[in-house]
Short mmCIF file of C-alpha atoms and ligand atoms in Angstrom, two decimals:
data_model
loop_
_atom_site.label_atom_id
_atom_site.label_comp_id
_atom_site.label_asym_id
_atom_site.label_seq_id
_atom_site.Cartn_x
_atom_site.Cartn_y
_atom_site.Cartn_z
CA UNK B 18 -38.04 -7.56 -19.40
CA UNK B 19 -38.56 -6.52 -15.75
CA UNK B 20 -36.60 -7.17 -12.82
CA UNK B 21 -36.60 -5.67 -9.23
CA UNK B 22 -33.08 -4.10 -9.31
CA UNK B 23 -31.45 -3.74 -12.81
CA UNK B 24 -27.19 -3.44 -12.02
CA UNK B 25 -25.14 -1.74 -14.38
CA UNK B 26 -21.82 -3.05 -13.95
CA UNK B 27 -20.29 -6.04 -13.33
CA UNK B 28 -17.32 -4.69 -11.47
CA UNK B 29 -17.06 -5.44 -7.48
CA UNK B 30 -19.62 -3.10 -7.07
CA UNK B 31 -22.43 -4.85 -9.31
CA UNK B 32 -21.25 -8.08 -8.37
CA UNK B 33 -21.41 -7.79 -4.79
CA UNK B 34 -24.88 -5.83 -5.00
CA UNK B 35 -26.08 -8.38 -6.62
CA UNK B 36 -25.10 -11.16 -4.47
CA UNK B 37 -26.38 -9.40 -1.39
CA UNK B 38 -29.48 -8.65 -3.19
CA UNK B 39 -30.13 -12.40 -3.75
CA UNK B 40 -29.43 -13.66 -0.30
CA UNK B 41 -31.99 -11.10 0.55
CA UNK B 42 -34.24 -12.59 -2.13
CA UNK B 43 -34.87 -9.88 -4.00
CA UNK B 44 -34.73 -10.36 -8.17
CA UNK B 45 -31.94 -8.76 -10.09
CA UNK B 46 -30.05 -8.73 -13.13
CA UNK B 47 -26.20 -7.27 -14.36
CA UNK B 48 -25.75 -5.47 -17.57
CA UNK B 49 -21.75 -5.23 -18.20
CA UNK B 50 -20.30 -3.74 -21.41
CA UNK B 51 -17.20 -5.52 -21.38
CA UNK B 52 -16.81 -9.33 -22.22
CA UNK B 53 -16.24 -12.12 -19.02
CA UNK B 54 -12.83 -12.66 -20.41
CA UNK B 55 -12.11 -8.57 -20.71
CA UNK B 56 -13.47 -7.87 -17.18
CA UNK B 57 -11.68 -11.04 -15.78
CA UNK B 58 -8.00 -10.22 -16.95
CA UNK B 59 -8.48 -5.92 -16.24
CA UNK B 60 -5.47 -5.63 -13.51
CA UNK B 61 -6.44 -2.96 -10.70
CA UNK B 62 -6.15 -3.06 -7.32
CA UNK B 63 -5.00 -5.60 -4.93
CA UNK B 64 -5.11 -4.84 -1.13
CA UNK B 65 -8.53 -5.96 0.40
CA UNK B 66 -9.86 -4.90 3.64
CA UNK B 67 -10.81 -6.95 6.86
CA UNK B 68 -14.38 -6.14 5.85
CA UNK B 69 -13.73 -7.07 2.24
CA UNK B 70 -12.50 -10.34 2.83
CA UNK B 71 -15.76 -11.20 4.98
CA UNK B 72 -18.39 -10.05 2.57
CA UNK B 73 -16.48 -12.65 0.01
CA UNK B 74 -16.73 -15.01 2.58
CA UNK B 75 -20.49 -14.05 3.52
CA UNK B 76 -21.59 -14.56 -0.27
CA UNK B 77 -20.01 -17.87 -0.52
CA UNK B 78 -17.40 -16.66 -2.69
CA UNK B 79 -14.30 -16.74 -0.23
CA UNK B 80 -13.22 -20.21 -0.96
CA UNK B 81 -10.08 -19.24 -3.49
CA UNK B 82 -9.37 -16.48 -1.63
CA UNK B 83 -8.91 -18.03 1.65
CA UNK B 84 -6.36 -20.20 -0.10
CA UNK B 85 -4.26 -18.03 -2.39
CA UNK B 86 -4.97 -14.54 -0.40
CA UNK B 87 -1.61 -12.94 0.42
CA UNK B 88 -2.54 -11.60 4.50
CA UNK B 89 0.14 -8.77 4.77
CA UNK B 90 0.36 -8.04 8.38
CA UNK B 91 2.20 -4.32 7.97
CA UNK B 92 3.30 -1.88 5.31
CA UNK B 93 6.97 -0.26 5.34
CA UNK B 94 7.49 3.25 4.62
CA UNK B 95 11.62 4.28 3.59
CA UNK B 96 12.48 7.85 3.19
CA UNK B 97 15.50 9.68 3.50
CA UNK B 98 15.45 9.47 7.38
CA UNK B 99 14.68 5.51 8.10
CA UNK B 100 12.08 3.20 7.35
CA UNK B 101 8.60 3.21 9.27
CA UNK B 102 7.20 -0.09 10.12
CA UNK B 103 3.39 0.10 10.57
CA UNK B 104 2.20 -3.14 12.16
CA UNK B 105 -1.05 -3.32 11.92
CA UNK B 106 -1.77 -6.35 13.49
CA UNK B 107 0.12 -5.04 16.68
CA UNK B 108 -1.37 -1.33 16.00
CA UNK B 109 -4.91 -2.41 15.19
CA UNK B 110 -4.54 -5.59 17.41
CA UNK B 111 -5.65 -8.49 15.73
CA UNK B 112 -6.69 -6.81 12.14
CA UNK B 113 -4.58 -6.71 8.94
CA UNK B 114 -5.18 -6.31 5.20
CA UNK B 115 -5.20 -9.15 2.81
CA UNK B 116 -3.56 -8.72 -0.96
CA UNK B 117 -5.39 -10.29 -4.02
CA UNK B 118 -5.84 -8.89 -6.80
CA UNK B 119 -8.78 -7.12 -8.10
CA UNK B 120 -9.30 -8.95 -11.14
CA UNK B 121 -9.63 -12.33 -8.85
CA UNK B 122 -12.33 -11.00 -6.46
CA UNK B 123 -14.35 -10.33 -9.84
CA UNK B 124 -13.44 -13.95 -11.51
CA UNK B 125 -14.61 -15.49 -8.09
CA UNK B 126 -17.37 -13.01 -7.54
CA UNK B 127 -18.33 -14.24 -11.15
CA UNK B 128 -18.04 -17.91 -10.84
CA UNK B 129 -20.58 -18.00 -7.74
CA UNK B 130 -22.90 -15.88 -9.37
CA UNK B 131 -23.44 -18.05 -12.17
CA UNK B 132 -23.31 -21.17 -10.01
CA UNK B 133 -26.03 -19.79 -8.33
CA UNK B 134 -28.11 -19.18 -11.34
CA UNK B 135 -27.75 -15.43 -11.43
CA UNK B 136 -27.53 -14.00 -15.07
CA UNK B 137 -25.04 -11.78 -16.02
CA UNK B 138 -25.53 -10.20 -19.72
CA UNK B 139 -21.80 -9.17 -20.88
CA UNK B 140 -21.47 -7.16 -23.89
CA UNK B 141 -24.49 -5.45 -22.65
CA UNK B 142 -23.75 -1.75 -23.16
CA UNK B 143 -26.31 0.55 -20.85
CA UNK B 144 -27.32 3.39 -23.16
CA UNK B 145 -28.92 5.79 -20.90
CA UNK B 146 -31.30 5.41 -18.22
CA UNK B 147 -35.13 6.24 -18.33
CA UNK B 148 -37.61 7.73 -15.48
CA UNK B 149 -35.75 7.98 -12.68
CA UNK B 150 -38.42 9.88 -11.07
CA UNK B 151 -41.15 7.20 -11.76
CA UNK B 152 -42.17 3.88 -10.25
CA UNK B 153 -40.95 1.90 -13.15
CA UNK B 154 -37.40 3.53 -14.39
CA UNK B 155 -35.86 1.41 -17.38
CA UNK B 156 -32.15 0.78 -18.58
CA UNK B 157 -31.74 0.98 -22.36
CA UNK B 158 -28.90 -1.17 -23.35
CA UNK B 159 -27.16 -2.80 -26.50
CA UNK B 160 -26.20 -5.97 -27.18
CA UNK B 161 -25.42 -8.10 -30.41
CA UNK B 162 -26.49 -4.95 -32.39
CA UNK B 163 -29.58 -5.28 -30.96
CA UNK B 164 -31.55 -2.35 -28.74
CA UNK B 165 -33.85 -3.11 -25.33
CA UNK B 166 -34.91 -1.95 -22.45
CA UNK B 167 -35.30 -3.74 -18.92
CA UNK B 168 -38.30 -2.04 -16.37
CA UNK B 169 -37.17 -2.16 -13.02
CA UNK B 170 -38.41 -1.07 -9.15
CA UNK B 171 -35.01 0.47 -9.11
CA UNK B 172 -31.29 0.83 -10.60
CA UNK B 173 -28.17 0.52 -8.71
CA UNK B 174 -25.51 2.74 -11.11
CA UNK B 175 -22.40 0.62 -10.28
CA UNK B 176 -20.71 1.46 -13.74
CA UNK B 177 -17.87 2.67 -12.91
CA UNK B 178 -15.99 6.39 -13.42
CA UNK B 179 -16.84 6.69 -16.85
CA UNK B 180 -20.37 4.82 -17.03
CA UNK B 181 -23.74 6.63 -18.29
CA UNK B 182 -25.70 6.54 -14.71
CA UNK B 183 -23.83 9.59 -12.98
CA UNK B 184 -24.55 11.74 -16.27
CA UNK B 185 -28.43 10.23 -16.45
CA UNK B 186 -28.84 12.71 -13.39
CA UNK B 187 -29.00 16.47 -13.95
CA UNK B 188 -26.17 18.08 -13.54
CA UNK B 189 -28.14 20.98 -11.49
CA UNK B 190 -28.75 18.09 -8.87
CA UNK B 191 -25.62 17.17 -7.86
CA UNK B 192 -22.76 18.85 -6.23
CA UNK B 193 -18.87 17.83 -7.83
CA UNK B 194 -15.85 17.83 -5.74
CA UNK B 195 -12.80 16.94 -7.41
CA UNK B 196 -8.97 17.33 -6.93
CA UNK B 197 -6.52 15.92 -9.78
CA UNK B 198 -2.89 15.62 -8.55
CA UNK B 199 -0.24 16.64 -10.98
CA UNK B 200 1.05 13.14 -11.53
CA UNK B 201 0.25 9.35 -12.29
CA UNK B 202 1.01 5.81 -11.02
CA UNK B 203 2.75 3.84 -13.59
CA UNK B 204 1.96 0.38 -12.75
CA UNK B 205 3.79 -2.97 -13.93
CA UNK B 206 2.79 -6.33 -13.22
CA UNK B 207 6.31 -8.46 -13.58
CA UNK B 208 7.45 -12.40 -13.17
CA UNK B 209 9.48 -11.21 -10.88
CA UNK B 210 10.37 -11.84 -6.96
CA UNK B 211 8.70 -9.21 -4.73
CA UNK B 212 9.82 -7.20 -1.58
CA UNK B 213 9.43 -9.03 1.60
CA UNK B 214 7.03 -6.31 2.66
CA UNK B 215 4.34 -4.11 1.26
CA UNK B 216 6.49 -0.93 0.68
CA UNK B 217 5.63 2.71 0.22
CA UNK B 218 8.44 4.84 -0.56
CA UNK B 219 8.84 8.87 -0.53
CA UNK B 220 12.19 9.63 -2.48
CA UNK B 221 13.34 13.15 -3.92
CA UNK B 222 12.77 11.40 -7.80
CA UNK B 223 8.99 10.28 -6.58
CA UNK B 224 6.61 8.13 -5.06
CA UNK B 225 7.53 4.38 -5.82
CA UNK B 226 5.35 0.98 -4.27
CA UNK B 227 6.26 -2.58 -4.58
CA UNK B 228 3.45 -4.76 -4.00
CA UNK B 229 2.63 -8.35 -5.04
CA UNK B 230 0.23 -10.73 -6.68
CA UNK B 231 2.04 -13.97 -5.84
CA UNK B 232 5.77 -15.14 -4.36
CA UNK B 233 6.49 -14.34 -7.44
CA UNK B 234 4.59 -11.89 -9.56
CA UNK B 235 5.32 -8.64 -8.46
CA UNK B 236 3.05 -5.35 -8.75
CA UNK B 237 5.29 -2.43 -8.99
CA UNK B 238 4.38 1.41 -9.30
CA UNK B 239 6.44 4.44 -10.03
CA UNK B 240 5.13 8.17 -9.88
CA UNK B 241 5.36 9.47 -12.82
CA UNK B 242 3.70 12.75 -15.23
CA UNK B 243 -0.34 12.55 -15.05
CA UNK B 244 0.49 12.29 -18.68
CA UNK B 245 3.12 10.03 -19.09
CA UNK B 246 4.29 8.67 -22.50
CA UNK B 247 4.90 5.02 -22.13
CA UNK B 248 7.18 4.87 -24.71
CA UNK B 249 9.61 6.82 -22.34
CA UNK B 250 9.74 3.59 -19.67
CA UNK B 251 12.34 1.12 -21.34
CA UNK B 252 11.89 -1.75 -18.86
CA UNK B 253 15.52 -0.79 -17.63
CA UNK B 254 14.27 2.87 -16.47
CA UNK B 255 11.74 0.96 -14.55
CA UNK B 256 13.40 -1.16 -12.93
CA UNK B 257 16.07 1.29 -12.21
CA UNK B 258 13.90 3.90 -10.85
CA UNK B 259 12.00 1.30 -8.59
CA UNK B 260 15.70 0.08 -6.79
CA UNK B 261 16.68 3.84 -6.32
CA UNK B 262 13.50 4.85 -4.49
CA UNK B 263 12.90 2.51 -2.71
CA UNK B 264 16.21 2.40 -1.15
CA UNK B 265 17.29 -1.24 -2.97
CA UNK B 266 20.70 0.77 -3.70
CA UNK B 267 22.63 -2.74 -4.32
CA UNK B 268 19.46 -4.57 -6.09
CA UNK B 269 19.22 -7.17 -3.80
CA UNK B 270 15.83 -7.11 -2.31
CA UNK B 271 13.61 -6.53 -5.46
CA UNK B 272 13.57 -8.93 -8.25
CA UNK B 273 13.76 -7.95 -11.57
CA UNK B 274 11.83 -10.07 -14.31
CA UNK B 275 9.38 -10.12 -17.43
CA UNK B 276 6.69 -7.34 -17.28
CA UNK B 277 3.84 -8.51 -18.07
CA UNK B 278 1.92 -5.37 -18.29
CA UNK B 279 1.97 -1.58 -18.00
CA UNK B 280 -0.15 1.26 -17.33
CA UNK B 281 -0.45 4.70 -16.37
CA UNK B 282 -3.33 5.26 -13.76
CA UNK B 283 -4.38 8.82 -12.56
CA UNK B 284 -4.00 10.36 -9.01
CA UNK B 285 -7.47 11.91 -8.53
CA UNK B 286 -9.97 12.55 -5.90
CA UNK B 287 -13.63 13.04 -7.13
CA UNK B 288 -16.92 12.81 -5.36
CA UNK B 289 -20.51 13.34 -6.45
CA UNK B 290 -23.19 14.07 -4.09
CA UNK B 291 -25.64 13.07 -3.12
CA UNK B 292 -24.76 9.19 -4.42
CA UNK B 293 -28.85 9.07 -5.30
CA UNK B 294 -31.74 10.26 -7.64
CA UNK B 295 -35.27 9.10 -7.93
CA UNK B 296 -34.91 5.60 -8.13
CA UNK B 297 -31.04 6.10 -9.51
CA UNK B 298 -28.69 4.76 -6.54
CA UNK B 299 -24.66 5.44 -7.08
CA UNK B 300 -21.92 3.16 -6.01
CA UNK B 301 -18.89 2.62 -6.01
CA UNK B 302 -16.22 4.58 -8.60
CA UNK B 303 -19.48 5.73 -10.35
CA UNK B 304 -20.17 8.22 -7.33
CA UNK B 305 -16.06 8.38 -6.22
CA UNK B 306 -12.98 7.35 -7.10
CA UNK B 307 -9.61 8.22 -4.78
CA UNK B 308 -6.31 8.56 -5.41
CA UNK B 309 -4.70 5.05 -5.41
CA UNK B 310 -2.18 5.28 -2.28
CA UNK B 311 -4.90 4.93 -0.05
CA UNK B 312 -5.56 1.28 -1.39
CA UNK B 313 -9.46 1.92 -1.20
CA UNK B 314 -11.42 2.12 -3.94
CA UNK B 315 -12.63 -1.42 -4.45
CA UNK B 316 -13.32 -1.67 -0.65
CA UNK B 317 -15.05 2.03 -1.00
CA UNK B 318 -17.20 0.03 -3.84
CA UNK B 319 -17.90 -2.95 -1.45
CA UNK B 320 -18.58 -0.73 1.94
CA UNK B 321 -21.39 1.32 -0.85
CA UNK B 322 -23.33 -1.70 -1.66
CA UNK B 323 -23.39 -3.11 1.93
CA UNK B 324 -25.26 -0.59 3.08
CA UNK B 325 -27.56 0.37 -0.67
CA UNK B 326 -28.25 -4.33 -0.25
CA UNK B 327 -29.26 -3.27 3.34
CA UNK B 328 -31.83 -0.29 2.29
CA UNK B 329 -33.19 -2.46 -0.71
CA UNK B 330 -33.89 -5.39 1.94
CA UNK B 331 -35.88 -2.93 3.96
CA UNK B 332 -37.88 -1.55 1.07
CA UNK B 333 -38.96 -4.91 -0.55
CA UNK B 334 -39.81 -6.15 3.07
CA UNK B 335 -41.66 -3.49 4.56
CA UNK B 336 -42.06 -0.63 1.74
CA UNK B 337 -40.11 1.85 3.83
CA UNK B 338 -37.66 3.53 1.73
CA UNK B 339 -36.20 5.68 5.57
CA UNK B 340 -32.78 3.53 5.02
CA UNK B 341 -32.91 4.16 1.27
CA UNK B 342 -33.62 7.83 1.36
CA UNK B 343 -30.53 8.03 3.99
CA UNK B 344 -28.42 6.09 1.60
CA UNK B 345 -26.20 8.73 0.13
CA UNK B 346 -25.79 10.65 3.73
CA UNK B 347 -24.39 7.16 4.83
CA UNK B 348 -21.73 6.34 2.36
CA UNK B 349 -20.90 9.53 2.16
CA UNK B 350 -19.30 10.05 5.86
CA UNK B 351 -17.39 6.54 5.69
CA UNK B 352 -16.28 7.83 1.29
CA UNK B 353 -14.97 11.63 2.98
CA UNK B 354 -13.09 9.63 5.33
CA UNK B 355 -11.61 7.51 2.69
CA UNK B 356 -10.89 10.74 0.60
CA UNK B 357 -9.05 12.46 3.20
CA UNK B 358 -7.03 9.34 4.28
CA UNK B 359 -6.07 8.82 0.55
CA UNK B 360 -5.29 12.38 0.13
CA UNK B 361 -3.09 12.62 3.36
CA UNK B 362 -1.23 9.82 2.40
CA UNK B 363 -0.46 10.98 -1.87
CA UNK B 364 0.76 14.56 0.19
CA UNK B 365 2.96 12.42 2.67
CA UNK B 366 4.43 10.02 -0.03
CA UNK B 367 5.31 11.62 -3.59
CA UNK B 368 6.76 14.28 -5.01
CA UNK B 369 5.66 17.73 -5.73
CA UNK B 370 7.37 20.05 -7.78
CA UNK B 371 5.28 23.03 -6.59
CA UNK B 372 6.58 22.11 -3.11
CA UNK B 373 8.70 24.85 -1.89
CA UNK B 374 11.47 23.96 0.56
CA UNK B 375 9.34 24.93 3.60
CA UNK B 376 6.36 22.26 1.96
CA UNK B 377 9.22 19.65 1.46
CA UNK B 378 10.73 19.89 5.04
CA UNK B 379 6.88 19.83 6.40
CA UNK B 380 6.73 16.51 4.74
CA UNK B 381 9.93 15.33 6.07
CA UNK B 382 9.28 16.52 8.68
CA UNK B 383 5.65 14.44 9.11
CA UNK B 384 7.52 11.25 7.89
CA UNK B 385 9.68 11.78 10.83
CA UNK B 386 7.34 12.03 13.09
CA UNK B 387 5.72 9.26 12.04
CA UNK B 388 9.21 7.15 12.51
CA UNK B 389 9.13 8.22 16.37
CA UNK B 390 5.06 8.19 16.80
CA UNK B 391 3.45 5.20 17.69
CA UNK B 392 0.03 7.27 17.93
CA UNK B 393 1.11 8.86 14.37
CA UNK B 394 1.35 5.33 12.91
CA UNK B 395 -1.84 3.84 14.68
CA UNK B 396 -3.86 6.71 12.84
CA UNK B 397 -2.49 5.45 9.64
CA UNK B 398 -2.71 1.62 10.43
CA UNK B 399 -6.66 1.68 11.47
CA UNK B 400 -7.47 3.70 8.09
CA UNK B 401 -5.58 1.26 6.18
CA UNK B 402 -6.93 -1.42 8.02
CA UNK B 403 -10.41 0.26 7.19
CA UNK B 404 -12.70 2.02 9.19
CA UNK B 405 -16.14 -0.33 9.86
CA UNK B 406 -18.80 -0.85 7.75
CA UNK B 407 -21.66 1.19 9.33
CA UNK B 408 -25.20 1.93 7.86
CA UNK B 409 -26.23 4.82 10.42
P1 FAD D 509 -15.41 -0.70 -11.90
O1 FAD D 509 -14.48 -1.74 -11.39
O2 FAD D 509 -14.88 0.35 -12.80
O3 FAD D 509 -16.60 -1.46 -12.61
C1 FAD D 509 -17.55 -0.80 -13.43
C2 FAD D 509 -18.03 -1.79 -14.48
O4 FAD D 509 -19.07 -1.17 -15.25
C3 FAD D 509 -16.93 -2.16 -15.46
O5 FAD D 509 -16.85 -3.57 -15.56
C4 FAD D 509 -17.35 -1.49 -16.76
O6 FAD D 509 -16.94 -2.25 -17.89
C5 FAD D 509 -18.87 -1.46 -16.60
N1 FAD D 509 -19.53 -0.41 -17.40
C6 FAD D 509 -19.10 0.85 -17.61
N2 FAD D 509 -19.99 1.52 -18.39
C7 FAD D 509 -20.99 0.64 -18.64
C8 FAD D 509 -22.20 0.73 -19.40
N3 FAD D 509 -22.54 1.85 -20.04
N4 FAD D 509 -23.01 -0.36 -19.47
C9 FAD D 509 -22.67 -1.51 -18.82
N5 FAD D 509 -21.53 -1.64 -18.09
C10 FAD D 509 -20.71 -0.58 -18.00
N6 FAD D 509 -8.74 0.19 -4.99
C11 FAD D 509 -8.49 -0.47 -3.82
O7 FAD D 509 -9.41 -0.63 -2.99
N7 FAD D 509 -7.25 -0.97 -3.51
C12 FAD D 509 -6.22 -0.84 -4.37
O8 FAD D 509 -5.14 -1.37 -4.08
C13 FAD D 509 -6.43 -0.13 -5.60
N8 FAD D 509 -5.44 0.01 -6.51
C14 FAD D 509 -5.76 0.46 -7.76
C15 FAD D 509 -4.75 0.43 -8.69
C16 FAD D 509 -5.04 0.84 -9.99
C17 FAD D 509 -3.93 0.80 -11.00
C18 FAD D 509 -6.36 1.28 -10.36
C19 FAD D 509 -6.69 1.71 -11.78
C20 FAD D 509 -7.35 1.33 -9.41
C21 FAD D 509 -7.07 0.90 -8.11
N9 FAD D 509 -8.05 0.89 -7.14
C22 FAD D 509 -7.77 0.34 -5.90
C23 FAD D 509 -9.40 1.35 -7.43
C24 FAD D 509 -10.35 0.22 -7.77
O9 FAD D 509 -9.83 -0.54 -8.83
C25 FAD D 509 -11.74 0.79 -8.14
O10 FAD D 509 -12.13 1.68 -7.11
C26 FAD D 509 -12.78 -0.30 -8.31
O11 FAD D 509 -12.61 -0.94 -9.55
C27 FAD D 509 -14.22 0.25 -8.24
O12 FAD D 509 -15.15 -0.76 -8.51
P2 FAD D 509 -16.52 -0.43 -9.23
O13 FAD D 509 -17.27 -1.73 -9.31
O14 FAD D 509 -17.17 0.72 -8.61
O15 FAD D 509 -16.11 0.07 -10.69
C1 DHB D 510 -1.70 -1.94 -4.50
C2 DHB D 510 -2.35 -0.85 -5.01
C3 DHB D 510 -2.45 0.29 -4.24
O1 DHB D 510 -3.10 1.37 -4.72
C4 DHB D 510 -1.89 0.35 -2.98
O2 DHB D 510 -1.97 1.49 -2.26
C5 DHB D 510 -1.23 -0.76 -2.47
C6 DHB D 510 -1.14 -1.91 -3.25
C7 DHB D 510 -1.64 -3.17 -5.34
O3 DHB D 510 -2.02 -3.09 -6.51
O4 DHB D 510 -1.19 -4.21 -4.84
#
């Protein structure tokens, strides 16, 4: 088999890469590991970025999304000293962020691929990848038992954290940053009423976040160890936990219901550079993941592929690979960005029990600040908001 760009992956990354890549006319075709139904129900993030919500719109794949989108027009911060309002819309005039969750943007993203004719293979395992440094490198995959390999101009690695194309490069060619935080997100997804407001809350017993998926599905998290035992979190001790920090003292604002799932997700910061090797291009959590708080990884994934759908349209029209040689250099000023943001937000917002009490009041201290600065709160309202997708 031989296609132009093979995709490994058939998270937003591969999806919207391969979208892009057929407006642009250019032939490719998704390998995914996972099963439609697996990759359709996984429950991840959920706040999308101006930018983000165009590109679905700009592949035809907006429709849902338009309807059923949640468009959250600020965030709330509570700590011991008040509650910040950032109002984006008023801060970034005009822009706000839109909740939906992750696992929708890939069921849509899905649904207008096949409409379109695209082919996905699921349960498609990549094995390892094959002459990156030649004109023809090939994906060996698995599927039904079965071995094969697909020759292709080039391969977009968009397999996620824990995929094979990051290792297919030599370690000796790429540089590994990486910071893991000493604690987790325990996430819940509940059939229960949610807080009026996205809400972000720094209390002395952790971090806590009550987001939504619907008026009423709530998406909850707690900070909790990096290696939490589950078995620990009695539904009661969740919801318990959640009305203390975030300030719902007399359980009136948040809900309490059915939860419907649970998880424990880690608080890391990794990037790999460059994002590129031969004819191996990175995107998405396969080149860098950040720590949730931020709310950018799937728009990190979607800003990646903008710009590699961009450099492929160049190559296949004129043979210049300038924009795809300056690929990694690109994503990698607006994914530093979105590494430091994330990072200066998990420091603002949980809690660390290294922190001595000159680290603690430096926190409070910045959450104060933030209460009386309208500057402060801009600088944290256009990074949530998202900084533009740019491919120079
Ligand atoms: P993935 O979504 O991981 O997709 C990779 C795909 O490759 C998967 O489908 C996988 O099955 C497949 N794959 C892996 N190995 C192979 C192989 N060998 N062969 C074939 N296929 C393979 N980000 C935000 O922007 N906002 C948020 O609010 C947010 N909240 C989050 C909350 C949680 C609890 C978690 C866990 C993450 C959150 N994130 C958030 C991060 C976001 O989910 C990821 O950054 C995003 O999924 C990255 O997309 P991707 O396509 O690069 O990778
Ligand atoms: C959600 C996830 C995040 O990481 C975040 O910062 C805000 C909201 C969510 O799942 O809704």
């Amino acid at each position: 088999m031989r296609t132009q760009v093979g995709i490994v992956g058939a998270g937003p990354a591969g999806l919207f890469l391969a979208h892009l890549l057929r407006r642009a006319g250019i032939d490719c075709f998704i390998l995914e590991a996972r099963s439609r139904e697996y990759i359709e129900k996984r429950v991840r993030a959920g706040v999308l970025e101006q930018a983000t919500v165009d590109l679905m719109h700009e592949v035809g794949a907006g429709e849902r999304l338009k309807r059923e989108g949640m468009p959250d027009p600020r965030i709330d911060i509570r700590f011991a000293g008040g509650h910040i309002v950032v109002d984006l819309n008023e801060l970034t005039p005009g822009k706000i962020v839109t909740v939906y969750g992750q696992q929708e943007v890939v069921k849509d993203l899905i649904a207008a691929w096949l409409a379109r004719g695209g082919t996905i293979e699921f349960e498609a395992e990549a094995l390892g990848l094959d002459g990156l440094n030649s004109e023809r490198p090939t994906i060996l995959y698995r599927q039904n038992g079965r071995e094969d390999t697909i020759e292709c101009d080039f391969i977009a690695g968009c397999d996620g954290f824990h995929g094979v194309s990051r290792p297919a490069i030599p370690d000796s060619a790429l540089t590994h940053y990486d910071r893991i935080f000493p604690f987790g997100w325990l996430g819940i997804v509940a059939e229960a009423r949610p807080l009026a407001e996205m809400t972000y809350a720094n209390h002395t017993r952790g971090f806590a976040l009550a987001s939504r998926r619907g008026p009423n599905i709530a998406r909850n998290y707690v900070q909790c160890a990096a290696d939490e035992n589950l078995d620990l979190w009695s539904d009661t001790r969740i919801w318990d936990e959640l009305h203390v920090r975030l300030k719902d003292d007399g359980k009136t604002e948040l809900g309490e219901g059915r939860i419907l799932q649970k998880a424990v997700t880690p608080v890391r910061a990794y990037v790999t550079a460059p994002m590129q090797h031969g004819r191996l291009y990175l995107a998405g959590d396969a080149a860098h993941i950040v720590p949730p708080t931020g709310a950018k990884g799937l728009n990190l994934a979607a800003a990646d592929v903008w710009v590699l759908a961009r450099a492929f349209a160049e190559f296949f029209r004129t043979r210049s690979r300038e924009r795809l040689d300056r690929y990694s250099e690109v994503c990698l000023k607006r994914v530093w960005k979105a590494v430091r943001y994330s990072c200066y937000l998990t420091s603002l917002l949980h809690r660390f029990e290294q922190h001595t009490p000159f680290e603690r009041q430096l926190q409070l201290t910045e959450l104060e600040y933030l209460l009386r600065s309208k500057a402060a709160r801009t600088t944290i309202a256009e990074n949530y908001i998202g900084l533009p997708f740019e491919d120079n």
